[in-house]
XYZ file of C-alpha atoms in Angstrom:
551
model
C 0.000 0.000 0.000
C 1.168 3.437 -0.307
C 1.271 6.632 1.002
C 1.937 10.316 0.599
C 1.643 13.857 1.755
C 2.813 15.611 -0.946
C 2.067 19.320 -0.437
C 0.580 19.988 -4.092
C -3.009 18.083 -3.232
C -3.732 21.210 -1.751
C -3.965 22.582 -4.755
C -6.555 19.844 -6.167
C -10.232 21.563 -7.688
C -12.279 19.332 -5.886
C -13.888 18.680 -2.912
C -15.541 16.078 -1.048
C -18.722 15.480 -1.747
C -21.505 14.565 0.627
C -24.586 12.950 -0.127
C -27.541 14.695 -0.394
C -30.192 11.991 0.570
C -31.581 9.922 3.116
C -32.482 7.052 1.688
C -29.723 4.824 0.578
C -30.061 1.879 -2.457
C -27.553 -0.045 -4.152
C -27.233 1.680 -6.565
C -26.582 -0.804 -9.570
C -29.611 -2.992 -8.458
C -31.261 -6.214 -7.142
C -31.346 -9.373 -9.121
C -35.104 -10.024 -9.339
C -35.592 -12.797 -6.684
C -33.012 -11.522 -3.655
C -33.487 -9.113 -1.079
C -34.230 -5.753 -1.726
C -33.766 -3.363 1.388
C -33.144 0.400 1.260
C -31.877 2.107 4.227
C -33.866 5.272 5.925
C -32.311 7.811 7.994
C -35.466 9.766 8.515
C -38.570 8.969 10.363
C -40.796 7.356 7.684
C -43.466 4.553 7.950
C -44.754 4.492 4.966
C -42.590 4.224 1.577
C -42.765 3.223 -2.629
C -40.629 2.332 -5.197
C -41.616 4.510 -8.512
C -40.818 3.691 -11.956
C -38.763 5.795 -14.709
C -42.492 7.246 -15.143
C -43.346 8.177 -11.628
C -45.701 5.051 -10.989
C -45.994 3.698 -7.746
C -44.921 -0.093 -8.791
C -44.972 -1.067 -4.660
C -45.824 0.469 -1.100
C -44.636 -0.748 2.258
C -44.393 -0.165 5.639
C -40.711 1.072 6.654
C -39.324 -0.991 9.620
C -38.120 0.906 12.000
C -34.804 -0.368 13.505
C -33.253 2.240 15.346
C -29.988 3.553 16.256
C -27.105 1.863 14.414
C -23.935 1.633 16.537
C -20.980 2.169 14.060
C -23.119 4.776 11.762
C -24.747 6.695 14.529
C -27.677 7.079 12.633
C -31.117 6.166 13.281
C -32.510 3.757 10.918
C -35.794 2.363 8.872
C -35.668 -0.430 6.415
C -37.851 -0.613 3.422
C -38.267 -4.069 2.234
C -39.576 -4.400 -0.991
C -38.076 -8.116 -2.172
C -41.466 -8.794 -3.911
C -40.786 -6.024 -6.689
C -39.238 -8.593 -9.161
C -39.957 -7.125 -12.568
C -37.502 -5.999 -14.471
C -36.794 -2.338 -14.265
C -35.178 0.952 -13.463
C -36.750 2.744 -10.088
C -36.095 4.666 -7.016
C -37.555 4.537 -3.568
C -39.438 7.497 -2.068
C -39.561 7.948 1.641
C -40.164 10.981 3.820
C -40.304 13.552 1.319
C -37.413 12.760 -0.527
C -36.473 10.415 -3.783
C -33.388 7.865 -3.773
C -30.883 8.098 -6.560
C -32.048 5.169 -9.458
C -31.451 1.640 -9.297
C -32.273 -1.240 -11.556
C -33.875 -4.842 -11.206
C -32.557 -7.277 -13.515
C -31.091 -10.822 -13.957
C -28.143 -9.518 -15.300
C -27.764 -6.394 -13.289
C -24.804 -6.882 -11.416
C -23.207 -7.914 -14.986
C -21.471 -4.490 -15.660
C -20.213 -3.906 -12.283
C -18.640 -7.657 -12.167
C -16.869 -6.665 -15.277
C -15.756 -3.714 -13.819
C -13.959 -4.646 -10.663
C -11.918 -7.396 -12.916
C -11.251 -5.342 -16.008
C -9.512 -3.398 -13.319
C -6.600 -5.663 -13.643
C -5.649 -4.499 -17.108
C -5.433 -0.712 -15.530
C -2.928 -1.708 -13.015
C -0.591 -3.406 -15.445
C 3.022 -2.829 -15.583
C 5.674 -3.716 -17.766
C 3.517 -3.130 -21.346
C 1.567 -0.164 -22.625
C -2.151 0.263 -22.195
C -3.249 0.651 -25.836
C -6.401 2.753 -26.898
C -8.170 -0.340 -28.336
C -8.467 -2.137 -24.646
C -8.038 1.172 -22.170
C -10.003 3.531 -24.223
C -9.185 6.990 -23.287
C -6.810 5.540 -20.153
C -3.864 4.909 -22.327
C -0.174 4.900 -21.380
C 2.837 4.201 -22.599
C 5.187 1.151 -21.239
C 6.524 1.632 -17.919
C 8.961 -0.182 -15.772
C 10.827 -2.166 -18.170
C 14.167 -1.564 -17.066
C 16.197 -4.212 -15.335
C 15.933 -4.477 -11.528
C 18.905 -4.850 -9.227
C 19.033 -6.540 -5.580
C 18.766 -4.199 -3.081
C 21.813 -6.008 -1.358
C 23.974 -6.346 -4.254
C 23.688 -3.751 -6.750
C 25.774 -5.821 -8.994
C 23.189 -8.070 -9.974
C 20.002 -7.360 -12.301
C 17.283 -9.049 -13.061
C 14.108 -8.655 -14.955
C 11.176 -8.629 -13.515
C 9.109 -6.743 -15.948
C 5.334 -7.068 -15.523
C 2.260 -7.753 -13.213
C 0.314 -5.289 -11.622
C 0.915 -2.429 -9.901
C -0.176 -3.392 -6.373
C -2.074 -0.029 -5.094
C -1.860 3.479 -5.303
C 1.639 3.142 -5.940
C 3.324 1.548 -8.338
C 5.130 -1.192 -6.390
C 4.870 -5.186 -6.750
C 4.899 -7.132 -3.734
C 4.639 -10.975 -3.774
C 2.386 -11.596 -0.386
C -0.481 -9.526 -1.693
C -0.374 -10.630 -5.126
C -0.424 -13.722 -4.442
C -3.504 -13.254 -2.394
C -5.438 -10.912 -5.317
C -4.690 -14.319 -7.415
C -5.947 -16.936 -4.967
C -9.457 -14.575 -4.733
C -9.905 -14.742 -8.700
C -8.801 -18.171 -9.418
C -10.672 -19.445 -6.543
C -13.848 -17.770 -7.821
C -13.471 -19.187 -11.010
C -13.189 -22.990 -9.681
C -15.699 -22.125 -7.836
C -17.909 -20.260 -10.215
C -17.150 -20.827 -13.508
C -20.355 -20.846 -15.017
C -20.064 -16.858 -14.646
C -16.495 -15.924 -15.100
C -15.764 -18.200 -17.909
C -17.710 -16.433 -20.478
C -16.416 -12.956 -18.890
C -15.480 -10.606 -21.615
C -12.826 -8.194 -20.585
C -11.033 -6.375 -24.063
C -7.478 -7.303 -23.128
C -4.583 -8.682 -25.228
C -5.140 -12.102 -24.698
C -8.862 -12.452 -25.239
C -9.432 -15.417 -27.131
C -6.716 -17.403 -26.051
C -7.718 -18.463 -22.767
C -10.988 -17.586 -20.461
C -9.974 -13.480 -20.142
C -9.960 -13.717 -16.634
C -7.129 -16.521 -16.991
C -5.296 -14.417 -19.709
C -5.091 -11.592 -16.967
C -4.143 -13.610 -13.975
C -1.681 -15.418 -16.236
C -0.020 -11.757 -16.608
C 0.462 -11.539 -13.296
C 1.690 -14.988 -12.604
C 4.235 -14.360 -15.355
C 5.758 -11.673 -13.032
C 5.781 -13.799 -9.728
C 7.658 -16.634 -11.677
C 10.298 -13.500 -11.946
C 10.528 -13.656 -8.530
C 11.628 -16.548 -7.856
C 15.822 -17.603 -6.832
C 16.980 -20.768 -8.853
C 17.120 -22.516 -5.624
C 13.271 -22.149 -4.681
C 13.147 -18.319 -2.328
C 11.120 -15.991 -3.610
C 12.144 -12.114 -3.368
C 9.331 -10.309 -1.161
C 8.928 -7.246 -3.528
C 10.053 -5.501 -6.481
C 10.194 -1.865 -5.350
C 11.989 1.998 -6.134
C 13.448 3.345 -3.011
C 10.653 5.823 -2.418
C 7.226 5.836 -3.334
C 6.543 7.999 -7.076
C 5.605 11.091 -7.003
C 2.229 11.450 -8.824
C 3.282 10.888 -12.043
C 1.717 8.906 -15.243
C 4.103 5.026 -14.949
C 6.229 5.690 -17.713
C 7.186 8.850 -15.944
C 8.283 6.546 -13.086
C 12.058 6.369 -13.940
C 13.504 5.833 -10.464
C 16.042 2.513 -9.967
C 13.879 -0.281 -9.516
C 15.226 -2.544 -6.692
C 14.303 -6.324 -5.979
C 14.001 -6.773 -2.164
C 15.154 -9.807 0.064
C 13.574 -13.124 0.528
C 11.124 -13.631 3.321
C 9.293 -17.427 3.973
C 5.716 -15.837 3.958
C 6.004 -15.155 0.012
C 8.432 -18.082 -0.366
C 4.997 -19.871 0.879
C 2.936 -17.881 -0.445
C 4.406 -18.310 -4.102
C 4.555 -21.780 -3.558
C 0.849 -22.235 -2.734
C -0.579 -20.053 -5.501
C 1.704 -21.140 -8.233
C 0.048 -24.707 -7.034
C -3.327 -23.498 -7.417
C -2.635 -22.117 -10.737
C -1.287 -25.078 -12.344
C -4.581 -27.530 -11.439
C -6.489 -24.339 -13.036
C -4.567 -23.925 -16.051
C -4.190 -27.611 -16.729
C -7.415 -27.925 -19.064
C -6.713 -24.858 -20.337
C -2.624 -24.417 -21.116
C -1.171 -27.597 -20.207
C 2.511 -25.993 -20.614
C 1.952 -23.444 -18.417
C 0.403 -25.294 -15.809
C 3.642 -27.848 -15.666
C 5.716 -24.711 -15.249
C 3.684 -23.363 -12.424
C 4.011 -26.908 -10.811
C 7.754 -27.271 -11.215
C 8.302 -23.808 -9.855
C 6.088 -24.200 -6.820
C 7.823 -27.904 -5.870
C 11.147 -25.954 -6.238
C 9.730 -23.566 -3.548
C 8.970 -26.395 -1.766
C 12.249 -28.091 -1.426
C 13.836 -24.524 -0.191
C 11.115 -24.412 2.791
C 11.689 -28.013 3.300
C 15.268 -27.260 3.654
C 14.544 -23.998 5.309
C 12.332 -24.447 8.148
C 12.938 -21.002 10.025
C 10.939 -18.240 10.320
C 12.782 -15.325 7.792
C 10.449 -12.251 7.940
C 10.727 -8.715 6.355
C 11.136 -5.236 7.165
C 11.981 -2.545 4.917
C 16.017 -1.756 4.962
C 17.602 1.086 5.898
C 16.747 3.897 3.192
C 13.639 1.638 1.514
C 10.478 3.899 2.360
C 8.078 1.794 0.039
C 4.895 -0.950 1.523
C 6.315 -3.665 4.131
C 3.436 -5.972 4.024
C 5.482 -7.781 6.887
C 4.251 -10.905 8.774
C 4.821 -12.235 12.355
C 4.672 -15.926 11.218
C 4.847 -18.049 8.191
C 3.032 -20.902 10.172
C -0.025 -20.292 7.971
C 1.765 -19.492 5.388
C 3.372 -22.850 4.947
C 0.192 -24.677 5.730
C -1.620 -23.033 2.477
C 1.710 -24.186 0.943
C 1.762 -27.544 1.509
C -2.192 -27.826 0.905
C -1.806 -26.665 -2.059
C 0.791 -28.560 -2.910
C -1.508 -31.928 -2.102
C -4.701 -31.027 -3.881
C -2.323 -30.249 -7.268
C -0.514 -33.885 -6.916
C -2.311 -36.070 -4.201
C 1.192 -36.374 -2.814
C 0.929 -37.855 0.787
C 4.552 -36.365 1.675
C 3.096 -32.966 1.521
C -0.588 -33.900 2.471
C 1.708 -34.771 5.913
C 3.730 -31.493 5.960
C 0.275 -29.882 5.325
C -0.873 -32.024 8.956
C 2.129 -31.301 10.767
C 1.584 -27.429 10.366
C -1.864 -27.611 11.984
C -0.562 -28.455 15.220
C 0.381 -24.064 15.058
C -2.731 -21.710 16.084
C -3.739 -19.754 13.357
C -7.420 -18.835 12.061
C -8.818 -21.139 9.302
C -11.027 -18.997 7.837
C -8.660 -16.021 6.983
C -8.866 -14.865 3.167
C -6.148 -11.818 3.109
C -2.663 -11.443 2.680
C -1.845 -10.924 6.353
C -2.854 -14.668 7.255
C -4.033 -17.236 4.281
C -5.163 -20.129 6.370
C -8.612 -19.909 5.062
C -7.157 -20.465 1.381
C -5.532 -24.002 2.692
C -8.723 -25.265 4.602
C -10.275 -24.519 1.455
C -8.052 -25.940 -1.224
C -8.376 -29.219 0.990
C -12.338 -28.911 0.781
C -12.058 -28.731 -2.731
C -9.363 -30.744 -3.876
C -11.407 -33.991 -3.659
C -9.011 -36.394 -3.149
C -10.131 -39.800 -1.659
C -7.564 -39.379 0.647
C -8.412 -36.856 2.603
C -8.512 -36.968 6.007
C -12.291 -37.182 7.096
C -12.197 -35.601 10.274
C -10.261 -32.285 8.753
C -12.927 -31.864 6.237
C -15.392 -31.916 8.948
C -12.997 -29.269 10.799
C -12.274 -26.792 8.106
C -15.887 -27.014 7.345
C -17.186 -26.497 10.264
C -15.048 -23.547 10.905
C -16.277 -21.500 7.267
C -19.665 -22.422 9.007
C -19.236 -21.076 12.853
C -17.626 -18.171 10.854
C -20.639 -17.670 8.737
C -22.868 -18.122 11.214
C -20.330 -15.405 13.960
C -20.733 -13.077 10.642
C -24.359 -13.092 10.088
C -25.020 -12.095 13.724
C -23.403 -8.998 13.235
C -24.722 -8.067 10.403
C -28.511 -8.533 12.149
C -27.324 -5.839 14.533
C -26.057 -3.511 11.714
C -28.534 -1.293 10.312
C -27.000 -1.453 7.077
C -26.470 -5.317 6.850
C -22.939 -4.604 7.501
C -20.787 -7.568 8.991
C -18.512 -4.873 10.515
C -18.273 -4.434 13.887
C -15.863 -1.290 15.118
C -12.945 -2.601 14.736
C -13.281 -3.994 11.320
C -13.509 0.210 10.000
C -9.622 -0.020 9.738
C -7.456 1.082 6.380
C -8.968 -1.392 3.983
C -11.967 -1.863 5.552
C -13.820 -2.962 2.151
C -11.661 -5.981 1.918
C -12.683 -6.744 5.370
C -16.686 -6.425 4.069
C -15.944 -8.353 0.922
C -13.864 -11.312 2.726
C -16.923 -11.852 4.996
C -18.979 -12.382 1.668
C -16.760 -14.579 1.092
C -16.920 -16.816 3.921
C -20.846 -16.921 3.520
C -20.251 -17.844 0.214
C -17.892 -20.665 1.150
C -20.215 -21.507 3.473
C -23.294 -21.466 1.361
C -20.700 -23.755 -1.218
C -19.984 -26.415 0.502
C -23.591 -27.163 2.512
C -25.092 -26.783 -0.992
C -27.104 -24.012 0.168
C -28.279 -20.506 0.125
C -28.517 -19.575 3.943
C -26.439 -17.459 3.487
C -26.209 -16.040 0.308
C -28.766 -13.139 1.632
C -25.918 -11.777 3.804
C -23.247 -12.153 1.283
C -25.647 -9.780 -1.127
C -25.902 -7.440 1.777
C -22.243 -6.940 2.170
C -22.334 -6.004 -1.776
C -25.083 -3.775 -1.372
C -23.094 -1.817 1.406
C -20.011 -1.374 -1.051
C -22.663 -0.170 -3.825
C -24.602 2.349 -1.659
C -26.375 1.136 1.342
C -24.000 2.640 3.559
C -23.739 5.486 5.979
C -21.893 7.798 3.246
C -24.105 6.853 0.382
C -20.838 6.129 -1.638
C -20.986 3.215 -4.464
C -17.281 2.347 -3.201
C -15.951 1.498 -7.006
C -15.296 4.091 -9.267
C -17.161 4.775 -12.429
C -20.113 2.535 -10.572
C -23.214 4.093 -9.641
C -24.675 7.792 -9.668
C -22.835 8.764 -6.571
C -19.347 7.025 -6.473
C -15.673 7.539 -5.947
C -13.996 9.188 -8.127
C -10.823 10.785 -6.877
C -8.891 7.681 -5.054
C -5.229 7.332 -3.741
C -4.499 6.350 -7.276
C -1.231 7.784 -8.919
C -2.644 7.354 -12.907
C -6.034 8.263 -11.630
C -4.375 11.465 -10.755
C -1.728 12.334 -13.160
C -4.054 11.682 -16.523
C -5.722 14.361 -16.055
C -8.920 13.017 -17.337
C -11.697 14.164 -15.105
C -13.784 10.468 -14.959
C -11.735 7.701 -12.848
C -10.839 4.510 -14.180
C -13.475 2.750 -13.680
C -13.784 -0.730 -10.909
C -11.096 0.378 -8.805
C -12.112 -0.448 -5.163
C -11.935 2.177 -2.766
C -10.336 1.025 0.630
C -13.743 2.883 2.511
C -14.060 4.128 5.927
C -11.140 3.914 8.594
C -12.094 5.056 12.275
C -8.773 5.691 12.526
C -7.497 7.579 9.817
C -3.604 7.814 9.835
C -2.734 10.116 7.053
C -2.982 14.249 7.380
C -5.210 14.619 4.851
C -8.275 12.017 6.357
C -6.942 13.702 9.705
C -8.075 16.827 8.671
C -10.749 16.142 6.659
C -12.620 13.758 9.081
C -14.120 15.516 12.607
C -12.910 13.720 15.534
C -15.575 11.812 17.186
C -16.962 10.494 13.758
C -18.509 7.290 13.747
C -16.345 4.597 12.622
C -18.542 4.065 9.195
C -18.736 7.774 8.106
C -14.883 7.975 8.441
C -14.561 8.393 4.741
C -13.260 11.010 2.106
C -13.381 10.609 -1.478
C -9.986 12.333 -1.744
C -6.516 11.567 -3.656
C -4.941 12.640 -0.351
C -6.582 9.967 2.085
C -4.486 7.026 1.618
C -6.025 5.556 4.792
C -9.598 5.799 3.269
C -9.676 6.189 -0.392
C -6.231 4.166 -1.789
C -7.282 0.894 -4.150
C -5.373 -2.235 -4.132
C -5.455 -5.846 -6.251
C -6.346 -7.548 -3.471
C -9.308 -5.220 -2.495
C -10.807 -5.803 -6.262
C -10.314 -8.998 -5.869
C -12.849 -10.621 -2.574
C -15.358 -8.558 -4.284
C -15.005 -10.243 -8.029
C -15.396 -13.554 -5.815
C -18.414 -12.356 -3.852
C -20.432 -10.756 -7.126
C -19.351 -13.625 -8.853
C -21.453 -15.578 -6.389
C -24.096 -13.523 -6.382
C -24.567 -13.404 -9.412
């Protein structure tokens, strides 16, 4: 993730917006058989949804549910799930009209799109031509050799992948997280992300979601030592100044190797190759030889080796405490791709560490090795892990869901979770209903995992559609350094804004959010706010699995 202060965002023509209603939609829409809840923040007990001609098409009685603890506000749900045709409309309540929404079995079609078209944005290493990035062109950046950061003497190339946030850095631990989230979905989903057409160089080749995680797999292979370590990032010294990529000329330096993306690498280049083997056999082999390499070195390797930034490197850390979970998503992985029982017994002997089994994000991936196990269906699983890693997605489904029935906005967020990033906190929870609702054959809780999608798309205590170029009233001026530096007035669209922090760390959010704010109003839509409006791949990502499911 980055950051910056720089003095000339004073100078930006903008200001935050606020937004000017009380009644809150999502505001892309409602497939036409789910839930359809708008959120009231003024006394109202009667309300109607209205067609593009003003006709009432339903009236209800607003709910009211009262004071919502990380919002402040005091709220009234309208229900109207029985409104299934097809349709654009807005909900009137109190004396005042919601922003438009639609109802649709495709609806959420554009938006999925959207977040993972994102991808091709954040690429480095090639230029973004007019014919897939439309007016968001630029020209190659980054394609100068690297050199270690310890030995200056040595280059390397690691041209390529995606520029990991607001910044243009490349860091192994969250990539390979933003690549377990999309290939994950589409194993688990592929009836909707096959057929997902993106514009990007590859399309036709391969599945275009494939063809643009294969871009970024094609880096991480870069970062990986003969012997099996993997480098943690690929970095400048200092973050860019807010410049277009190419303009980005600094010394690119390749940072030392740490176990958690040694692991990491490992267990995502294993997940790769069993979903690339139908569809590249070549590549797949490749990703398998490279992650048993890996393997051998943390075999050989058992200590802990973690990372900080060296002296005079002022660029993301994404450091680690542990790689006990680390390794354990390794060596999982490494046993669903093969149905080797050396590893499935590596994979064993890791469990006897504490660490959650339901965790989705780059700071601890032991939800991505319960689950490869649950899906790898191998006869020779161990029953009574199944029923473990099972029933912890479940207790963490069913933890989840009880928070969000004390959130007025369907939220599972309690304070806490309002932290830098809090959107990928949202969109992992949809995730683990999802899992959930996945492996019980179900749809418990696929109500909740829509709700935590509506929040990002408007039915929250800002209003904000959290994803740029998305709704009527959405981000549009994020921690983004192309976003800022193209001059072009409209964001790239699908980029994922971090959302609120209750504790904003940057001077910009400091003085741009009151003290005393609730935790969910904590927001800005400002280039400044790093701690509240900064995108990243592995933000994107959770929510391409979670519409994906929805959908």
């Amino acid at each position: 993730m980055a950051n910056s202060s720089d003095s000339y965002f004073k100078n930006r023509e903008y200001t935050n917006k606020k937004f000017p209603l009380h009644i809150f939609v999502n505001q892309v829409g409602y497939l036409p058989h789910s839930e359809k809840r708008a959120v009231i923040t003024l006394p109202a007990e009667d309300f109607s949804v209205i067609d593009e001609q003003g006709n009432i098409c339903f009236e209800g009685k607003a709910v009211h549910f009262g004071i919502d603890e990380c919002s402040g506000d005091d709220v009234y749900i309208a229900d109207f799930s029985s409104l299934t045709l097809s349709g654009k409309y807005r909900v009137r309540a109190a004396g005042e009209t919601s922003l438009e929404f639609c109802v649709g079995e495709n609806v959420l079609d554009r938006t999925l799109n959207a977040v993972t078209k994102a991808y091709y944005f954040l690429r480095c290493g090639c230029p973004l031509e007019e014919k897939y990035a439309g007016k968001f062109t630029h020209g190659k950046c980054h394609g100068e050799r690297a050199v270690l950061w310890e030995d200056n003497s040595v280059s390397l190339d690691i041209c390529g992948g995606w520029h990991d946030a607001g910044d243009y850095g490349r860091y192994v631990t969250a990539a390979a997280c933003a690549v377990a989230h999309l290939l994950y979905a589409y194993k688990m989903f592929p009836e909707k992300l096959k057929g997902l057409s993106l514009n990007i160089p590859e399309s036709g080749a391969l599945p275009d979601i494939l063809g643009e995680v294969k871009y970024e797999l094609e880096w991480l292979l870069k970062m990986q030592r003969e012997d099996g370590a993997v480098y943690h990032k690929a970095t400048t010294q200092h973050h860019a100044a807010f410049v277009m990529p190419e303009n980005d000329v600094n010394q690119m330096y390749v940072l030392p190797v740490s176990t958690m993306a040694t692991a990491d690498f490992a267990a995502v280049c294993a997940l790769a190759s069993t979903v690339y083997r139908d569809e590249d056999r070549e590549f797949s082999e490749r990703l398998l030889a490279a992650a048993a390499n890996t393997c051998r070195w943390l075999e050989d390797n058992p200590e802990f080796i973690g990372f900080e930034n060296p002296d005079g490197c002022h660029t993301g850390t994404y450091g680690e405490w542990t790689d006990k979970d680390n390794r354990f998503w390794a060596w999982a992985e490494m046993f669903a791709a093969t149905g080797n029982e050396h590893y499935h017994e590596n994979m064993k002997k890791a469990l006897k560490e504490e660490f959650p089994l339901t965790a989705l994000g780059y700071g601890s991936v032991g939800g991505f090795g319960a689950l490869s196990y649950l899906l790898c269906g191998r006869n020779c699983c161990d029953k009574a892990l199944t029923e473990k890693f099972t029933q912890a997605f479940r207790a963490d489904a069913e933890r989840l869901a009880h928070i969000s029935d004390k959130c007025g906005y369907g939220a599972a967020m309690d304070e806490r979770s309002y932290c830098w990033g809090s959107n990928m906190n949202l969109m992992k929870r949809g995730m683990v209903f999802a899992i959930a609702d996945y492996l019980a054959h179900s749809d418990k809780y696929r109500t909740y995992a829509q709700r935590q999608a509506d929040y990002l798309l408007g039915v929250n205590a800002t209003g904000y559609s959290y994803v740029t170029g998305i709704g009527d009233f959405c981000c549009n001026y994020p921690h983004l350094r192309p976003a800022y530096a193209d001059g072009i007035e409209k964001c790239i669209p699908g980029m994922v804004s971090g959302g609120p922090n209750g504790r904003p760390c940057d001077p910009d959010a400091i003085a741009l959010v009151p003290k005393g704010t609730p935790p969910m109003k904590c927001f800005a839509d400002d280039v400044g706010c790093y701690s509240l409006n900064e995108i990243t791949i592995y933000w994107n990502s959770p929510t391409v699995f979670v519409l994906a499911y929805i959908s």
